[in-house]
mmCIF file of C-alpha atoms in Angstrom:
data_model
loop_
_atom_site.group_PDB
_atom_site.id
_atom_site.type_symbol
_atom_site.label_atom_id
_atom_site.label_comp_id
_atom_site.label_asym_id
_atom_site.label_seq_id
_atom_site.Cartn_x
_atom_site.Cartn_y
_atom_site.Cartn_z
ATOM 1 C CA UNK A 1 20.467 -2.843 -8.295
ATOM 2 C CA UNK A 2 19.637 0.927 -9.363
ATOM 3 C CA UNK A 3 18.061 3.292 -6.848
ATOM 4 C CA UNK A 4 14.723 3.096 -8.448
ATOM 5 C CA UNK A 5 14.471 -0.760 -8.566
ATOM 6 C CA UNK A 6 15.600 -0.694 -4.603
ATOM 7 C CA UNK A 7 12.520 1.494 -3.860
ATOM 8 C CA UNK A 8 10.158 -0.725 -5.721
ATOM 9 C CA UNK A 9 10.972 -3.168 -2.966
ATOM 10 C CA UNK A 10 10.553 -0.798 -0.241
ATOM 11 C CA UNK A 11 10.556 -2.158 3.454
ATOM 12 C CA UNK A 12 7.978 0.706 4.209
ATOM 13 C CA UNK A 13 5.153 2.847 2.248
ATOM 14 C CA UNK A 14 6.888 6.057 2.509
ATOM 15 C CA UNK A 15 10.016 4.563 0.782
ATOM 16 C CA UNK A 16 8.034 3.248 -2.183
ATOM 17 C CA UNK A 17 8.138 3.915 -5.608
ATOM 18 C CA UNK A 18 4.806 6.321 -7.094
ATOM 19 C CA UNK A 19 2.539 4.131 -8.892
ATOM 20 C CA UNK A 20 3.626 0.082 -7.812
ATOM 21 C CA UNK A 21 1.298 -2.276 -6.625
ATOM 22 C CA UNK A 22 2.407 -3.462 -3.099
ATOM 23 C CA UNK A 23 0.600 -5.370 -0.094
ATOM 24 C CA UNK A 24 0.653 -4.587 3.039
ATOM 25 C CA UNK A 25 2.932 -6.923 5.451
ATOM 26 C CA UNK A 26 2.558 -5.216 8.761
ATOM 27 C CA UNK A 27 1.601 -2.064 10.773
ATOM 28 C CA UNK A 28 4.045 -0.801 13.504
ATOM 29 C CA UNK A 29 3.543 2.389 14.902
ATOM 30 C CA UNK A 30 6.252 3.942 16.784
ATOM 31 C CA UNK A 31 6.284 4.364 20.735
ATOM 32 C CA UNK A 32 5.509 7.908 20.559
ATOM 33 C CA UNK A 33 2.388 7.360 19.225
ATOM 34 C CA UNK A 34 1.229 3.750 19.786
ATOM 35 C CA UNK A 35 -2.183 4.931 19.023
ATOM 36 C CA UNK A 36 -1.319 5.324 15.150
ATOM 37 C CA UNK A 37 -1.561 1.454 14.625
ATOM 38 C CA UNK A 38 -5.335 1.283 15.516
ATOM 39 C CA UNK A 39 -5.973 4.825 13.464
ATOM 40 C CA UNK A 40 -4.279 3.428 10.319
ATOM 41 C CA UNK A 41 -6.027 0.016 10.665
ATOM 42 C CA UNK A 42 -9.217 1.684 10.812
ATOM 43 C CA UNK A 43 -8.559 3.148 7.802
ATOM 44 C CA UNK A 44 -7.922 0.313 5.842
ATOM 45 C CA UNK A 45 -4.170 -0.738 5.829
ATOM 46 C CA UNK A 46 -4.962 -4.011 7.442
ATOM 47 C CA UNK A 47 -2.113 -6.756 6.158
ATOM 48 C CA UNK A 48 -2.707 -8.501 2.678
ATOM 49 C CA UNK A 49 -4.610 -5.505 1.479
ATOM 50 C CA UNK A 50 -3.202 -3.458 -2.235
ATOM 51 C CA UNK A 51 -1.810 0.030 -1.447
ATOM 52 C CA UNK A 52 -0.234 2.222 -3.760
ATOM 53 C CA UNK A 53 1.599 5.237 -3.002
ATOM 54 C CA UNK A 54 -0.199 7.332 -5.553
ATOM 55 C CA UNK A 55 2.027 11.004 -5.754
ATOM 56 C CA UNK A 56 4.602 13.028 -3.224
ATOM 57 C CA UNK A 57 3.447 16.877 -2.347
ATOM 58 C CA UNK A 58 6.380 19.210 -3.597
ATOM 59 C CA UNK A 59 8.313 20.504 -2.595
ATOM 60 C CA UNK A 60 9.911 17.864 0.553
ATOM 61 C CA UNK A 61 7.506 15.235 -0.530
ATOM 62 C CA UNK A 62 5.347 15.458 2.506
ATOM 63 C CA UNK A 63 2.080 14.430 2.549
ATOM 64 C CA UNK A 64 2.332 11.369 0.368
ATOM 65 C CA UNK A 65 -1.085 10.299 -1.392
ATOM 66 C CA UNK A 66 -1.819 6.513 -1.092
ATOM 67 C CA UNK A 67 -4.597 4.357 -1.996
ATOM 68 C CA UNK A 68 -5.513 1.493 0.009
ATOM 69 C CA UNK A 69 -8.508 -0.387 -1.600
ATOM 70 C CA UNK A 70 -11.204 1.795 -2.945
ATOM 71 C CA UNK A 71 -10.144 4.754 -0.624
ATOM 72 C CA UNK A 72 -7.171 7.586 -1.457
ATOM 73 C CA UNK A 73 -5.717 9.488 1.804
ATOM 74 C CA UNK A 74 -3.073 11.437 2.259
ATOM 75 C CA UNK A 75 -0.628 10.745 5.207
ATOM 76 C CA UNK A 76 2.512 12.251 6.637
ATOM 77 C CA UNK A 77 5.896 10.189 5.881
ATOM 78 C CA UNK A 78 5.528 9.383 9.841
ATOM 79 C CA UNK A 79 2.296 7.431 9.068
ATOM 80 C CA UNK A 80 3.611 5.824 5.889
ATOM 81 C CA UNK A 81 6.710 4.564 7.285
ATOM 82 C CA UNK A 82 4.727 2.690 9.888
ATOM 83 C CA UNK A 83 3.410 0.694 6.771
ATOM 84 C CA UNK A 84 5.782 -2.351 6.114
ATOM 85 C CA UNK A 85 4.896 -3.647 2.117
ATOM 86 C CA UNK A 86 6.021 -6.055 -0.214
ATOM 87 C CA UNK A 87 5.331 -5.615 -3.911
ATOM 88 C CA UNK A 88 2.572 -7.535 -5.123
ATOM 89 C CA UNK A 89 3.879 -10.398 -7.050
ATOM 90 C CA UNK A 90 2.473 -10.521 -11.328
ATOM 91 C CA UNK A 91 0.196 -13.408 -12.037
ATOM 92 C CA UNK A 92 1.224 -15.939 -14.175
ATOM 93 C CA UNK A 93 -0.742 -15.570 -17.853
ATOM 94 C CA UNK A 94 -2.969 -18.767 -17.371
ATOM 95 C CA UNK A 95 -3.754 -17.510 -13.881
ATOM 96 C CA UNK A 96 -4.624 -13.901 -14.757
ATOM 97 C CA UNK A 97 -6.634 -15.316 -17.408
ATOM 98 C CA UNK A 98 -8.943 -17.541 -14.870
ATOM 99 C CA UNK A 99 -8.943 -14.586 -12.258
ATOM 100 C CA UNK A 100 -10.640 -12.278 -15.283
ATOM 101 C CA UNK A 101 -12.567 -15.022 -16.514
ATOM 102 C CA UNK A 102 -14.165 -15.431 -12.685
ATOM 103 C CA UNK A 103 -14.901 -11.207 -12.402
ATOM 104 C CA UNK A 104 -16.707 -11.551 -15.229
ATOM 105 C CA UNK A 105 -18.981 -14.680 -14.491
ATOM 106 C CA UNK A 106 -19.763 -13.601 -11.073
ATOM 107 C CA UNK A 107 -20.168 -9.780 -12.327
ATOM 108 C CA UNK A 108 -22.959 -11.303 -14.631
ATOM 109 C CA UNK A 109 -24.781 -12.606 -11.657
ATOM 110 C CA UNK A 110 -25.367 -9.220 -9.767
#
């Protein structure tokens, strides 16, 4: 396995690979700062929702920007690697098909 295709299955956000779909698993903060689980939780990364880790500043790559849901944030490497994920597996065709088919039914009804 190359470097790149380990990152894409990163244990933790700030590990991951800019631009992949992933889900988050779990939020652990460290005992330093126990009160960084509730914080990031309130912020959206709850588990099962999409994140993306969206760009790295330069230079040292710290902030990260990630998008969790409809919301972008930027958060220290600290935060991120508090932020177990798992990529987010691909549909099957016939599946993605029926999950489009469904937005746009119930779109038509707002």
């Amino acid at each position: 396995m190359t470097h790149a295709e380990n990152r894409n299955l990163a244990a933790t956000l700030d590990l991951a690979s800019i631009g992949h779909a992933l889900t988050v698993q779990q939020v652990q903060a460290p005992q330093a700062a126990p009160e960084w689980a509730r914080w990031l939780e309130e912020i959206g990364f709850i588990v099962g929702e999409h994140v993306m880790l969206m760009a790295r500043a330069l230079p040292g790559g710290d902030p990260l920007v990630v998008r969790i849901g409809q919301s972008t944030f930027a958060l220290r490497r600290a935060e991120a690697a508090c932020i177990r994920v798992a990529p987010v597996p691909s549909l099957d065709p016939v599946r993605a098909a029926a999950t489009a088919d469904y937005a746009i039914h119930e779109g038509s009804k707002a």
